[in-house]
Amino acid sequence: MKMVTAIIKHFKLDDVRKALTDIGVQGMTAIEVKGFGRQKGHTEVYRGVEYEVVFLPKIKLEVAVTNDKLDEVINVIQEKAKTGEGGEIGDGKIFVYSLEDVIRIRTGRRGEEAI
């Protein structure tokens, strides 16, 4: 089992969520986060005062998947989170972690049955 964590742009969340649901993903978590990578923020003006925005708003999406579903989930996230034809800087990243165990609280089921 794997935990797929993707950092994506806000406006791509609905596209990614719908595409993951269409391939059979039954649950996911979306968290509003702030961070920076190669974009390194930008400068804004508020009430005539210029200031630097270092941490940019993003969405952190977490999906627990079985090993046989992993490549399909990664491909869907990558395809739907990409902006423009070839993608743009700041489109995000995908991280994959191994899951030791999953327990469904309601039923007590463990492992892949709990996903």
mmCIF file of N, CA and C in Angstrom, residues 49-99:
data_model
loop_
_atom_site.group_PDB
_atom_site.id
_atom_site.type_symbol
_atom_site.label_atom_id
_atom_site.label_comp_id
_atom_site.label_asym_id
_atom_site.label_seq_id
_atom_site.Cartn_x
_atom_site.Cartn_y
_atom_site.Cartn_z
ATOM 1 N N VAL A 49 1.880 49.866 -0.295
ATOM 2 C CA VAL A 49 3.108 49.321 0.287
ATOM 3 C C VAL A 49 3.454 48.026 -0.429
ATOM 4 N N GLU A 50 4.677 47.944 -0.908
ATOM 5 C CA GLU A 50 5.131 46.751 -1.613
ATOM 6 C C GLU A 50 5.688 45.749 -0.599
ATOM 7 N N TYR A 51 5.281 44.488 -0.744
ATOM 8 C CA TYR A 51 5.800 43.457 0.137
ATOM 9 C C TYR A 51 5.971 42.160 -0.632
ATOM 10 N N GLU A 52 6.831 41.303 -0.106
ATOM 11 C CA GLU A 52 7.159 40.044 -0.773
ATOM 12 C C GLU A 52 6.325 38.902 -0.191
ATOM 13 N N VAL A 53 5.653 38.165 -1.070
ATOM 14 C CA VAL A 53 4.910 36.977 -0.675
ATOM 15 C C VAL A 53 5.808 35.788 -0.952
ATOM 16 N N VAL A 54 6.335 35.185 0.098
ATOM 17 C CA VAL A 54 7.277 34.086 -0.057
ATOM 18 C C VAL A 54 6.546 32.749 -0.130
ATOM 19 N N PHE A 55 5.584 32.551 0.759
ATOM 20 C CA PHE A 55 4.837 31.300 0.785
ATOM 21 C C PHE A 55 3.579 31.441 -0.047
ATOM 22 N N LEU A 56 3.454 30.582 -1.052
ATOM 23 C CA LEU A 56 2.323 30.630 -1.963
ATOM 24 C C LEU A 56 1.268 29.598 -1.557
ATOM 25 N N PRO A 57 -0.015 29.950 -1.713
ATOM 26 C CA PRO A 57 -1.074 29.001 -1.340
ATOM 27 C C PRO A 57 -1.148 27.826 -2.313
ATOM 28 N N LYS A 58 -1.265 26.627 -1.766
ATOM 29 C CA LYS A 58 -1.384 25.397 -2.563
ATOM 30 C C LYS A 58 -2.374 24.469 -1.871
ATOM 31 N N ILE A 59 -2.674 23.362 -2.511
ATOM 32 C CA ILE A 59 -3.490 22.309 -1.929
ATOM 33 C C ILE A 59 -2.620 21.067 -1.789
ATOM 34 N N LYS A 60 -2.671 20.450 -0.616
ATOM 35 C CA LYS A 60 -1.987 19.176 -0.389
ATOM 36 C C LYS A 60 -3.059 18.093 -0.424
ATOM 37 N N LEU A 61 -2.935 17.215 -1.389
ATOM 38 C CA LEU A 61 -3.904 16.140 -1.591
ATOM 39 C C LEU A 61 -3.265 14.827 -1.158
ATOM 40 N N GLU A 62 -3.949 14.057 -0.314
ATOM 41 C CA GLU A 62 -3.429 12.776 0.153
ATOM 42 C C GLU A 62 -4.395 11.668 -0.231
ATOM 43 N N VAL A 63 -3.847 10.600 -0.832
ATOM 44 C CA VAL A 63 -4.652 9.471 -1.280
ATOM 45 C C VAL A 63 -3.931 8.182 -0.912
ATOM 46 N N ALA A 64 -4.602 7.304 -0.172
ATOM 47 C CA ALA A 64 -4.053 5.982 0.141
ATOM 48 C C ALA A 64 -4.519 5.023 -0.952
ATOM 49 N N VAL A 65 -3.578 4.294 -1.556
ATOM 50 C CA VAL A 65 -3.916 3.404 -2.675
ATOM 51 C C VAL A 65 -3.230 2.054 -2.517
ATOM 52 N N THR A 66 -3.797 1.067 -3.204
ATOM 53 C CA THR A 66 -3.151 -0.238 -3.263
ATOM 54 C C THR A 66 -2.012 -0.159 -4.269
ATOM 55 N N ASN A 67 -1.058 -1.063 -4.175
ATOM 56 C CA ASN A 67 0.106 -1.042 -5.065
ATOM 57 C C ASN A 67 -0.283 -1.146 -6.532
ATOM 58 N N ASP A 68 -1.323 -1.936 -6.843
ATOM 59 C CA ASP A 68 -1.712 -2.104 -8.241
ATOM 60 C C ASP A 68 -2.380 -0.859 -8.816
ATOM 61 N N LYS A 69 -2.834 0.056 -7.979
ATOM 62 C CA LYS A 69 -3.501 1.289 -8.441
ATOM 63 C C LYS A 69 -2.538 2.477 -8.491
ATOM 64 N N LEU A 70 -1.332 2.304 -7.976
ATOM 65 C CA LEU A 70 -0.392 3.408 -7.793
ATOM 66 C C LEU A 70 -0.075 4.162 -9.086
ATOM 67 N N ASP A 71 0.366 3.460 -10.115
ATOM 68 C CA ASP A 71 0.770 4.134 -11.354
ATOM 69 C C ASP A 71 -0.389 4.897 -11.985
ATOM 70 N N GLU A 72 -1.585 4.322 -11.938
ATOM 71 C CA GLU A 72 -2.757 4.981 -12.515
ATOM 72 C C GLU A 72 -3.073 6.273 -11.758
ATOM 73 N N VAL A 73 -2.995 6.235 -10.434
ATOM 74 C CA VAL A 73 -3.260 7.421 -9.619
ATOM 75 C C VAL A 73 -2.221 8.509 -9.900
ATOM 76 N N ILE A 74 -0.956 8.137 -9.959
ATOM 77 C CA ILE A 74 0.105 9.112 -10.251
ATOM 78 C C ILE A 74 -0.117 9.748 -11.620
ATOM 79 N N ASN A 75 -0.416 8.932 -12.630
ATOM 80 C CA ASN A 75 -0.630 9.449 -13.979
ATOM 81 C C ASN A 75 -1.811 10.414 -14.036
ATOM 82 N N VAL A 76 -2.888 10.090 -13.345
ATOM 83 C CA VAL A 76 -4.070 10.954 -13.343
ATOM 84 C C VAL A 76 -3.758 12.285 -12.673
ATOM 85 N N ILE A 77 -3.098 12.245 -11.525
ATOM 86 C CA ILE A 77 -2.753 13.494 -10.833
ATOM 87 C C ILE A 77 -1.840 14.344 -11.704
ATOM 88 N N GLN A 78 -0.836 13.709 -12.288
ATOM 89 C CA GLN A 78 0.116 14.453 -13.120
ATOM 90 C C GLN A 78 -0.577 15.084 -14.321
ATOM 91 N N GLU A 79 -1.454 14.346 -14.950
ATOM 92 C CA GLU A 79 -2.155 14.850 -16.133
ATOM 93 C C GLU A 79 -3.118 15.984 -15.783
ATOM 94 N N LYS A 80 -3.892 15.818 -14.725
ATOM 95 C CA LYS A 80 -4.930 16.795 -14.396
ATOM 96 C C LYS A 80 -4.417 18.008 -13.632
ATOM 97 N N ALA A 81 -3.288 17.900 -12.946
ATOM 98 C CA ALA A 81 -2.755 19.030 -12.184
ATOM 99 C C ALA A 81 -1.866 19.936 -13.031
ATOM 100 N N LYS A 82 -1.474 19.461 -14.196
ATOM 101 C CA LYS A 82 -0.591 20.228 -15.073
ATOM 102 C C LYS A 82 -1.365 21.394 -15.693
ATOM 103 N N THR A 83 -0.753 22.576 -15.721
ATOM 104 C CA THR A 83 -1.375 23.727 -16.361
ATOM 105 C C THR A 83 -0.767 23.928 -17.739
ATOM 106 N N GLY A 84 -1.603 24.295 -18.681
ATOM 107 C CA GLY A 84 -1.134 24.521 -20.038
ATOM 108 C C GLY A 84 -0.742 23.238 -20.740
ATOM 109 N N GLU A 85 -0.221 23.367 -21.932
ATOM 110 C CA GLU A 85 0.150 22.219 -22.763
ATOM 111 C C GLU A 85 1.319 21.423 -22.188
ATOM 112 N N GLY A 86 2.375 22.123 -21.793
ATOM 113 C CA GLY A 86 3.569 21.435 -21.295
ATOM 114 C C GLY A 86 3.791 21.610 -19.815
ATOM 115 N N GLY A 87 2.835 22.242 -19.144
ATOM 116 C CA GLY A 87 2.987 22.504 -17.717
ATOM 117 C C GLY A 87 3.728 23.808 -17.476
ATOM 118 N N GLU A 88 3.651 24.277 -16.244
ATOM 119 C CA GLU A 88 4.298 25.532 -15.865
ATOM 120 C C GLU A 88 5.007 25.353 -14.536
ATOM 121 N N ILE A 89 5.944 26.227 -14.268
ATOM 122 C CA ILE A 89 6.616 26.212 -12.982
ATOM 123 C C ILE A 89 5.552 26.449 -11.904
ATOM 124 N N GLY A 90 5.642 25.714 -10.800
ATOM 125 C CA GLY A 90 4.663 25.860 -9.726
ATOM 126 C C GLY A 90 3.485 24.916 -9.823
ATOM 127 N N ASP A 91 3.489 24.011 -10.813
ATOM 128 C CA ASP A 91 2.383 23.054 -10.938
ATOM 129 C C ASP A 91 2.345 22.083 -9.768
ATOM 130 N N GLY A 92 3.457 21.873 -9.095
ATOM 131 C CA GLY A 92 3.455 21.048 -7.897
ATOM 132 C C GLY A 92 4.363 19.844 -7.962
ATOM 133 N N LYS A 93 4.186 18.968 -6.991
ATOM 134 C CA LYS A 93 4.999 17.757 -6.878
ATOM 135 C C LYS A 93 4.121 16.627 -6.369
ATOM 136 N N ILE A 94 4.574 15.395 -6.636
ATOM 137 C CA ILE A 94 3.912 14.197 -6.135
ATOM 138 C C ILE A 94 4.945 13.411 -5.327
ATOM 139 N N PHE A 95 4.553 13.016 -4.117
ATOM 140 C CA PHE A 95 5.406 12.214 -3.249
ATOM 141 C C PHE A 95 4.702 10.889 -2.998
ATOM 142 N N VAL A 96 5.475 9.803 -2.955
ATOM 143 C CA VAL A 96 4.904 8.483 -2.708
ATOM 144 C C VAL A 96 5.604 7.881 -1.495
ATOM 145 N N TYR A 97 4.800 7.468 -0.496
ATOM 146 C CA TYR A 97 5.306 6.865 0.733
ATOM 147 C C TYR A 97 4.749 5.456 0.867
ATOM 148 N N SER A 98 5.503 4.591 1.488
ATOM 149 C CA SER A 98 4.994 3.255 1.801
ATOM 150 C C SER A 98 4.117 3.337 3.043
ATOM 151 N N LEU A 99 3.010 2.601 3.004
ATOM 152 C CA LEU A 99 2.118 2.523 4.160
ATOM 153 C C LEU A 99 2.310 1.168 4.825
#
